[in-house]
Amino acid sequence: MTSEFMGPPWQADWTKEAEEARNALPGAARALVDAARAELVTASDPYFRGIDADRDLPSGMAVEPVQSTRPGGEHVIYFDHGRGWLRYHFVLRTADPQIVIDECFWQ
């Protein structure tokens, strides 16, 4: 086994639907989405495990699992004080760990 485990910044990819939703947003909302994505790719643990693990996020952002019974499954990062979110999952691979953003929403 090698010690080539990659850490932040993580690779990030968008599903086609999520990318189209992001691109359809007004410029100010896209900037908020990009800021939330930046927080994800630079986090030491993209799942923000533990009590108050997301306390270092900027004001108006929070992270939680989609299902509390699956802490290693899909998560949601809320931004703009809950007006928008990115639903994502983290694929932890030794050579190429990656965050996949499945849904982008802002209202």
Short mmCIF file of N, CA, C and O in Angstrom, two decimals:
data_model
loop_
_atom_site.label_atom_id
_atom_site.label_comp_id
_atom_site.label_asym_id
_atom_site.label_seq_id
_atom_site.Cartn_x
_atom_site.Cartn_y
_atom_site.Cartn_z
N MET A 1 0.85 -1.18 0.00
CA MET A 1 0.00 0.00 0.00
C MET A 1 0.89 1.24 0.00
O MET A 1 1.91 1.29 0.67
N THR A 2 0.49 2.24 -0.74
CA THR A 2 1.30 3.45 -0.83
C THR A 2 0.77 4.51 0.13
O THR A 2 -0.33 4.44 0.61
N SER A 3 1.61 5.49 0.35
CA SER A 3 1.19 6.62 1.20
C SER A 3 0.83 7.81 0.33
O SER A 3 1.10 8.94 0.68
N GLU A 4 0.22 7.56 -0.83
CA GLU A 4 -0.12 8.62 -1.77
C GLU A 4 -1.52 9.16 -1.55
O GLU A 4 -2.09 9.76 -2.44
N PHE A 5 -2.09 8.97 -0.36
CA PHE A 5 -3.43 9.46 -0.11
C PHE A 5 -3.46 10.96 -0.28
O PHE A 5 -2.65 11.69 0.26
N MET A 6 -4.40 11.40 -1.06
CA MET A 6 -4.52 12.83 -1.34
C MET A 6 -5.42 13.48 -0.31
O MET A 6 -6.38 12.88 0.15
N GLY A 7 -5.12 14.68 0.03
CA GLY A 7 -5.95 15.45 0.94
C GLY A 7 -6.45 16.69 0.23
O GLY A 7 -6.32 16.81 -0.98
N PRO A 8 -6.99 17.61 0.98
CA PRO A 8 -7.50 18.83 0.35
C PRO A 8 -6.39 19.58 -0.37
O PRO A 8 -5.25 19.52 0.06
N PRO A 9 -6.69 20.28 -1.41
CA PRO A 9 -8.02 20.45 -1.99
C PRO A 9 -8.44 19.19 -2.75
O PRO A 9 -7.67 18.59 -3.48
N TRP A 10 -9.70 18.80 -2.55
CA TRP A 10 -10.28 17.63 -3.20
C TRP A 10 -10.69 17.98 -4.63
O TRP A 10 -10.93 19.14 -4.95
N GLN A 11 -10.77 16.96 -5.44
CA GLN A 11 -11.35 17.13 -6.77
C GLN A 11 -12.86 17.25 -6.59
O GLN A 11 -13.42 16.68 -5.67
N ALA A 12 -13.51 17.99 -7.45
CA ALA A 12 -14.97 18.11 -7.39
C ALA A 12 -15.53 17.99 -8.80
O ALA A 12 -14.94 18.47 -9.76
N ASP A 13 -16.65 17.32 -8.90
CA ASP A 13 -17.32 17.15 -10.17
C ASP A 13 -18.80 17.39 -9.96
O ASP A 13 -19.32 17.23 -8.87
N TRP A 14 -19.48 17.80 -11.00
CA TRP A 14 -20.91 18.09 -10.97
C TRP A 14 -21.63 17.10 -11.86
O TRP A 14 -21.14 16.77 -12.94
N THR A 15 -22.81 16.65 -11.44
CA THR A 15 -23.64 15.92 -12.39
C THR A 15 -24.12 16.94 -13.42
O THR A 15 -24.09 18.16 -13.17
N LYS A 16 -24.57 16.46 -14.55
CA LYS A 16 -25.03 17.37 -15.60
C LYS A 16 -26.18 18.25 -15.11
O LYS A 16 -26.20 19.45 -15.35
N GLU A 17 -27.12 17.65 -14.39
CA GLU A 17 -28.28 18.40 -13.89
C GLU A 17 -27.86 19.48 -12.89
O GLU A 17 -28.36 20.60 -12.93
N ALA A 18 -26.94 19.13 -11.99
CA ALA A 18 -26.49 20.10 -10.99
C ALA A 18 -25.74 21.25 -11.66
O ALA A 18 -25.93 22.42 -11.29
N GLU A 19 -24.92 20.94 -12.63
CA GLU A 19 -24.17 21.99 -13.33
C GLU A 19 -25.11 22.90 -14.12
O GLU A 19 -24.94 24.13 -14.12
N GLU A 20 -26.11 22.33 -14.76
CA GLU A 20 -27.08 23.14 -15.50
C GLU A 20 -27.87 24.05 -14.55
O GLU A 20 -28.12 25.21 -14.87
N ALA A 21 -28.23 23.51 -13.37
CA ALA A 21 -28.95 24.33 -12.39
C ALA A 21 -28.07 25.47 -11.90
O ALA A 21 -28.53 26.61 -11.76
N ARG A 22 -26.79 25.20 -11.65
CA ARG A 22 -25.86 26.24 -11.22
C ARG A 22 -25.72 27.31 -12.30
O ARG A 22 -25.77 28.50 -12.02
N ASN A 23 -25.55 26.90 -13.54
CA ASN A 23 -25.35 27.85 -14.63
C ASN A 23 -26.58 28.70 -14.90
O ASN A 23 -26.47 29.79 -15.45
N ALA A 24 -27.76 28.21 -14.53
CA ALA A 24 -29.00 28.96 -14.76
C ALA A 24 -29.26 30.01 -13.67
O ALA A 24 -30.14 30.84 -13.83
N LEU A 25 -28.48 30.00 -12.60
CA LEU A 25 -28.69 30.94 -11.50
C LEU A 25 -28.18 32.33 -11.87
O LEU A 25 -27.27 32.47 -12.70
N PRO A 26 -28.73 33.37 -11.23
CA PRO A 26 -28.17 34.73 -11.42
C PRO A 26 -26.73 34.77 -10.91
O PRO A 26 -26.33 33.95 -10.08
N GLY A 27 -25.97 35.73 -11.37
CA GLY A 27 -24.55 35.83 -11.02
C GLY A 27 -24.27 35.85 -9.53
O GLY A 27 -23.35 35.19 -9.05
N ALA A 28 -25.06 36.59 -8.77
CA ALA A 28 -24.84 36.66 -7.31
C ALA A 28 -25.06 35.31 -6.66
O ALA A 28 -24.32 34.92 -5.75
N ALA A 29 -26.05 34.56 -7.12
CA ALA A 29 -26.30 33.23 -6.57
C ALA A 29 -25.20 32.26 -6.97
O ALA A 29 -24.79 31.42 -6.16
N ARG A 30 -24.69 32.36 -8.20
CA ARG A 30 -23.58 31.50 -8.62
C ARG A 30 -22.36 31.75 -7.75
O ARG A 30 -21.62 30.82 -7.42
N ALA A 31 -22.13 33.00 -7.36
CA ALA A 31 -21.00 33.31 -6.48
C ALA A 31 -21.17 32.61 -5.13
O ALA A 31 -20.20 32.11 -4.56
N LEU A 32 -22.40 32.57 -4.61
CA LEU A 32 -22.67 31.87 -3.36
C LEU A 32 -22.43 30.37 -3.51
O LEU A 32 -21.87 29.72 -2.61
N VAL A 33 -22.86 29.80 -4.63
CA VAL A 33 -22.64 28.38 -4.90
C VAL A 33 -21.14 28.10 -4.97
O VAL A 33 -20.65 27.13 -4.39
N ASP A 34 -20.41 28.95 -5.67
CA ASP A 34 -18.96 28.76 -5.79
C ASP A 34 -18.26 28.85 -4.44
O ASP A 34 -17.30 28.12 -4.17
N ALA A 35 -18.74 29.73 -3.56
CA ALA A 35 -18.16 29.84 -2.21
C ALA A 35 -18.43 28.57 -1.41
O ALA A 35 -17.55 28.08 -0.69
N ALA A 36 -19.64 28.01 -1.54
CA ALA A 36 -19.95 26.76 -0.83
C ALA A 36 -19.10 25.62 -1.37
O ALA A 36 -18.56 24.80 -0.60
N ARG A 37 -18.94 25.56 -2.68
CA ARG A 37 -18.08 24.53 -3.28
C ARG A 37 -16.64 24.67 -2.80
O ARG A 37 -15.97 23.68 -2.49
N ALA A 38 -16.17 25.89 -2.71
CA ALA A 38 -14.80 26.12 -2.24
C ALA A 38 -14.62 25.62 -0.80
O ALA A 38 -13.58 25.07 -0.46
N GLU A 39 -15.64 25.79 0.03
CA GLU A 39 -15.56 25.27 1.40
C GLU A 39 -15.47 23.75 1.40
O GLU A 39 -14.74 23.17 2.19
N LEU A 40 -16.20 23.11 0.50
CA LEU A 40 -16.17 21.65 0.43
C LEU A 40 -14.81 21.12 0.00
O LEU A 40 -14.28 20.19 0.61
N VAL A 41 -14.26 21.70 -1.06
CA VAL A 41 -13.01 21.15 -1.60
C VAL A 41 -11.80 21.44 -0.72
O VAL A 41 -10.78 20.78 -0.86
N THR A 42 -11.92 22.39 0.20
CA THR A 42 -10.78 22.69 1.08
C THR A 42 -10.96 22.12 2.49
O THR A 42 -10.05 22.24 3.31
N ALA A 43 -12.09 21.49 2.77
CA ALA A 43 -12.34 20.93 4.11
C ALA A 43 -11.46 19.71 4.34
O ALA A 43 -11.25 18.90 3.44
N SER A 44 -10.94 19.56 5.56
CA SER A 44 -10.14 18.38 5.85
C SER A 44 -10.99 17.12 5.81
O SER A 44 -10.53 16.04 5.47
N ASP A 45 -12.27 17.24 6.15
CA ASP A 45 -13.23 16.13 6.08
C ASP A 45 -14.50 16.68 5.44
O ASP A 45 -15.25 17.40 6.08
N PRO A 46 -14.76 16.36 4.16
CA PRO A 46 -15.93 16.91 3.48
C PRO A 46 -17.27 16.52 4.10
O PRO A 46 -18.29 17.09 3.76
N TYR A 47 -17.26 15.55 5.03
CA TYR A 47 -18.50 15.17 5.71
C TYR A 47 -18.67 15.91 7.03
O TYR A 47 -19.67 15.76 7.70
N PHE A 48 -17.70 16.71 7.41
CA PHE A 48 -17.80 17.53 8.62
C PHE A 48 -18.32 16.70 9.79
O PHE A 48 -19.28 17.05 10.45
N ARG A 49 -17.65 15.57 10.04
CA ARG A 49 -18.07 14.68 11.12
C ARG A 49 -17.76 15.27 12.48
O ARG A 49 -16.79 15.99 12.65
N GLY A 50 -18.56 14.93 13.45
CA GLY A 50 -18.31 15.34 14.82
C GLY A 50 -19.19 16.49 15.26
O GLY A 50 -19.85 17.14 14.45
N ILE A 51 -19.17 16.74 16.54
CA ILE A 51 -19.98 17.81 17.12
C ILE A 51 -19.38 19.15 16.72
O ILE A 51 -18.19 19.40 16.89
N ASP A 52 -20.21 20.01 16.18
CA ASP A 52 -19.80 21.36 15.76
C ASP A 52 -18.62 21.33 14.78
O ASP A 52 -17.84 22.28 14.73
N ALA A 53 -18.50 20.28 13.99
CA ALA A 53 -17.40 20.19 13.04
C ALA A 53 -17.50 21.26 11.95
O ALA A 53 -16.50 21.61 11.34
N ASP A 54 -18.71 21.76 11.71
CA ASP A 54 -18.87 22.77 10.66
C ASP A 54 -18.85 24.19 11.21
O ASP A 54 -19.19 25.13 10.51
N ARG A 55 -18.42 24.36 12.44
CA ARG A 55 -18.45 25.70 13.05
C ARG A 55 -17.49 26.68 12.39
O ARG A 55 -17.64 27.88 12.54
N ASP A 56 -16.51 26.17 11.66
CA ASP A 56 -15.56 27.06 10.98
C ASP A 56 -16.07 27.52 9.61
O ASP A 56 -15.38 28.28 8.93
N LEU A 57 -17.24 27.07 9.22
CA LEU A 57 -17.81 27.53 7.95
C LEU A 57 -18.22 29.00 8.08
O LEU A 57 -18.57 29.46 9.17
N PRO A 58 -18.24 29.72 6.98
CA PRO A 58 -18.69 31.11 7.02
C PRO A 58 -20.15 31.21 7.50
O PRO A 58 -20.91 30.25 7.40
N SER A 59 -20.51 32.36 7.97
CA SER A 59 -21.87 32.61 8.43
C SER A 59 -22.85 32.29 7.30
O SER A 59 -22.63 32.63 6.15
N GLY A 60 -23.94 31.60 7.66
CA GLY A 60 -24.95 31.25 6.68
C GLY A 60 -24.75 29.91 6.04
O GLY A 60 -25.56 29.49 5.21
N MET A 61 -23.67 29.18 6.39
CA MET A 61 -23.42 27.85 5.84
C MET A 61 -23.48 26.81 6.95
O MET A 61 -23.08 27.07 8.08
N ALA A 62 -23.99 25.64 6.59
CA ALA A 62 -24.04 24.51 7.51
C ALA A 62 -24.03 23.23 6.69
O ALA A 62 -24.43 23.23 5.52
N VAL A 63 -23.60 22.13 7.30
CA VAL A 63 -23.56 20.83 6.62
C VAL A 63 -24.26 19.81 7.49
O VAL A 63 -24.14 19.83 8.71
N GLU A 64 -25.01 18.91 6.83
CA GLU A 64 -25.64 17.81 7.56
C GLU A 64 -25.81 16.63 6.62
O GLU A 64 -25.91 16.81 5.40
N PRO A 65 -25.86 15.42 7.18
CA PRO A 65 -26.13 14.25 6.33
C PRO A 65 -27.58 14.26 5.87
O PRO A 65 -28.46 14.75 6.57
N VAL A 66 -27.83 13.71 4.69
CA VAL A 66 -29.19 13.60 4.18
C VAL A 66 -29.98 12.65 5.08
O VAL A 66 -31.12 12.91 5.40
N GLN A 67 -29.35 11.55 5.49
CA GLN A 67 -29.97 10.59 6.40
C GLN A 67 -29.06 10.45 7.61
O GLN A 67 -27.89 10.10 7.47
N SER A 68 -29.60 10.67 8.79
CA SER A 68 -28.78 10.58 10.00
C SER A 68 -28.25 9.17 10.23
O SER A 68 -27.25 8.99 10.89
N THR A 69 -28.91 8.16 9.66
CA THR A 69 -28.45 6.79 9.82
C THR A 69 -27.34 6.42 8.85
O THR A 69 -26.79 5.33 8.94
N ARG A 70 -27.00 7.34 7.94
CA ARG A 70 -25.91 7.10 6.98
C ARG A 70 -24.92 8.26 7.02
O ARG A 70 -24.84 9.06 6.08
N PRO A 71 -24.13 8.36 8.08
CA PRO A 71 -23.20 9.49 8.19
C PRO A 71 -22.12 9.51 7.12
O PRO A 71 -21.49 10.53 6.90
N GLY A 72 -21.91 8.41 6.44
CA GLY A 72 -20.93 8.36 5.36
C GLY A 72 -21.58 8.46 3.99
O GLY A 72 -20.91 8.28 2.98
N GLY A 73 -22.87 8.77 3.95
CA GLY A 73 -23.59 8.87 2.68
C GLY A 73 -23.67 10.30 2.19
O GLY A 73 -22.82 11.14 2.48
N GLU A 74 -24.74 10.58 1.44
CA GLU A 74 -24.91 11.92 0.89
C GLU A 74 -25.06 12.96 2.00
O GLU A 74 -25.61 12.69 3.06
N HIS A 75 -24.55 14.15 1.72
CA HIS A 75 -24.63 15.28 2.63
C HIS A 75 -25.17 16.49 1.90
O HIS A 75 -25.18 16.53 0.67
N VAL A 76 -25.58 17.47 2.65
CA VAL A 76 -26.05 18.73 2.10
C VAL A 76 -25.28 19.86 2.75
O VAL A 76 -25.12 19.88 3.98
N ILE A 77 -24.74 20.76 1.94
CA ILE A 77 -24.18 22.00 2.48
C ILE A 77 -25.17 23.10 2.13
O ILE A 77 -25.55 23.29 0.97
N TYR A 78 -25.67 23.75 3.17
CA TYR A 78 -26.60 24.86 3.01
C TYR A 78 -25.80 26.15 2.94
O TYR A 78 -24.79 26.30 3.62
N PHE A 79 -26.25 27.08 2.12
CA PHE A 79 -25.59 28.39 2.02
C PHE A 79 -26.66 29.46 1.91
O PHE A 79 -27.84 29.16 1.74
N ASP A 80 -26.25 30.69 2.04
CA ASP A 80 -27.16 31.84 2.00
C ASP A 80 -28.28 31.67 3.04
O ASP A 80 -29.44 31.88 2.76
N HIS A 81 -27.85 31.25 4.24
CA HIS A 81 -28.76 31.07 5.38
C HIS A 81 -29.93 30.14 5.05
O HIS A 81 -31.07 30.39 5.43
N GLY A 82 -29.64 29.07 4.31
CA GLY A 82 -30.65 28.07 4.00
C GLY A 82 -31.43 28.32 2.73
O GLY A 82 -32.27 27.50 2.35
N ARG A 83 -31.17 29.41 2.04
CA ARG A 83 -31.89 29.68 0.79
C ARG A 83 -31.42 28.77 -0.34
O ARG A 83 -32.11 28.62 -1.34
N GLY A 84 -30.25 28.19 -0.19
CA GLY A 84 -29.73 27.31 -1.23
C GLY A 84 -28.96 26.16 -0.63
O GLY A 84 -28.59 26.18 0.55
N TRP A 85 -28.73 25.13 -1.45
CA TRP A 85 -27.94 24.00 -0.97
C TRP A 85 -27.31 23.26 -2.14
O TRP A 85 -27.73 23.37 -3.28
N LEU A 86 -26.26 22.53 -1.78
CA LEU A 86 -25.64 21.58 -2.69
C LEU A 86 -25.72 20.22 -2.02
O LEU A 86 -25.30 20.06 -0.88
N ARG A 87 -26.29 19.25 -2.71
CA ARG A 87 -26.29 17.88 -2.20
C ARG A 87 -25.11 17.16 -2.85
O ARG A 87 -24.92 17.25 -4.07
N TYR A 88 -24.31 16.47 -2.05
CA TYR A 88 -23.09 15.87 -2.58
C TYR A 88 -22.77 14.57 -1.85
O TYR A 88 -23.32 14.27 -0.80
N HIS A 89 -21.88 13.81 -2.45
CA HIS A 89 -21.29 12.67 -1.77
C HIS A 89 -19.80 12.67 -2.05
O HIS A 89 -19.33 13.28 -3.02
N PHE A 90 -19.08 12.02 -1.18
CA PHE A 90 -17.61 12.00 -1.26
C PHE A 90 -17.18 10.59 -1.58
O PHE A 90 -17.55 9.64 -0.90
N VAL A 91 -16.41 10.43 -2.66
CA VAL A 91 -15.88 9.14 -3.06
C VAL A 91 -14.43 9.11 -2.59
O VAL A 91 -13.57 9.78 -3.16
N LEU A 92 -14.19 8.37 -1.52
CA LEU A 92 -12.86 8.32 -0.93
C LEU A 92 -12.06 7.21 -1.60
O LEU A 92 -12.27 6.03 -1.34
N ARG A 93 -11.19 7.60 -2.50
CA ARG A 93 -10.30 6.66 -3.17
C ARG A 93 -8.88 7.08 -2.86
O ARG A 93 -8.59 8.27 -2.71
N THR A 94 -7.98 6.13 -2.79
CA THR A 94 -6.60 6.45 -2.46
C THR A 94 -5.97 7.34 -3.52
O THR A 94 -5.34 8.34 -3.21
N ALA A 95 -6.14 6.99 -4.78
CA ALA A 95 -5.47 7.74 -5.84
C ALA A 95 -6.19 9.02 -6.23
O ALA A 95 -5.55 10.00 -6.61
N ASP A 96 -7.51 9.03 -6.17
CA ASP A 96 -8.23 10.19 -6.68
C ASP A 96 -9.53 10.40 -5.92
O ASP A 96 -10.62 10.18 -6.45
N PRO A 97 -9.46 10.84 -4.64
CA PRO A 97 -10.71 11.11 -3.92
C PRO A 97 -11.44 12.27 -4.58
O PRO A 97 -10.82 13.16 -5.14
N GLN A 98 -12.75 12.22 -4.51
CA GLN A 98 -13.52 13.21 -5.27
C GLN A 98 -14.85 13.49 -4.60
O GLN A 98 -15.51 12.61 -4.07
N ILE A 99 -15.27 14.76 -4.67
CA ILE A 99 -16.60 15.17 -4.26
C ILE A 99 -17.46 15.24 -5.52
O ILE A 99 -17.05 15.83 -6.52
N VAL A 100 -18.63 14.62 -5.46
CA VAL A 100 -19.56 14.67 -6.59
C VAL A 100 -20.80 15.44 -6.13
O VAL A 100 -21.46 15.04 -5.17
N ILE A 101 -21.08 16.54 -6.79
CA ILE A 101 -22.24 17.37 -6.45
C ILE A 101 -23.41 16.91 -7.32
O ILE A 101 -23.35 16.98 -8.55
N ASP A 102 -24.45 16.39 -6.64
CA ASP A 102 -25.60 15.81 -7.33
C ASP A 102 -26.73 16.80 -7.56
O ASP A 102 -27.54 16.62 -8.46
N GLU A 103 -26.83 17.81 -6.70
CA GLU A 103 -27.95 18.74 -6.79
C GLU A 103 -27.51 20.13 -6.37
O GLU A 103 -26.76 20.29 -5.42
N CYS A 104 -27.97 21.11 -7.11
CA CYS A 104 -27.70 22.52 -6.79
C CYS A 104 -29.05 23.23 -6.80
O CYS A 104 -29.81 23.14 -7.77
N PHE A 105 -29.35 23.93 -5.69
CA PHE A 105 -30.62 24.61 -5.58
C PHE A 105 -30.42 25.94 -4.89
O PHE A 105 -29.64 26.04 -3.95
N TRP A 106 -31.13 26.95 -5.35
CA TRP A 106 -31.15 28.26 -4.69
C TRP A 106 -32.49 28.90 -4.99
O TRP A 106 -33.00 28.80 -6.10
N GLN A 107 -33.08 29.53 -3.99
CA GLN A 107 -34.39 30.19 -4.18
C GLN A 107 -34.33 31.63 -3.78
O GLN A 107 -33.61 32.05 -2.96
#
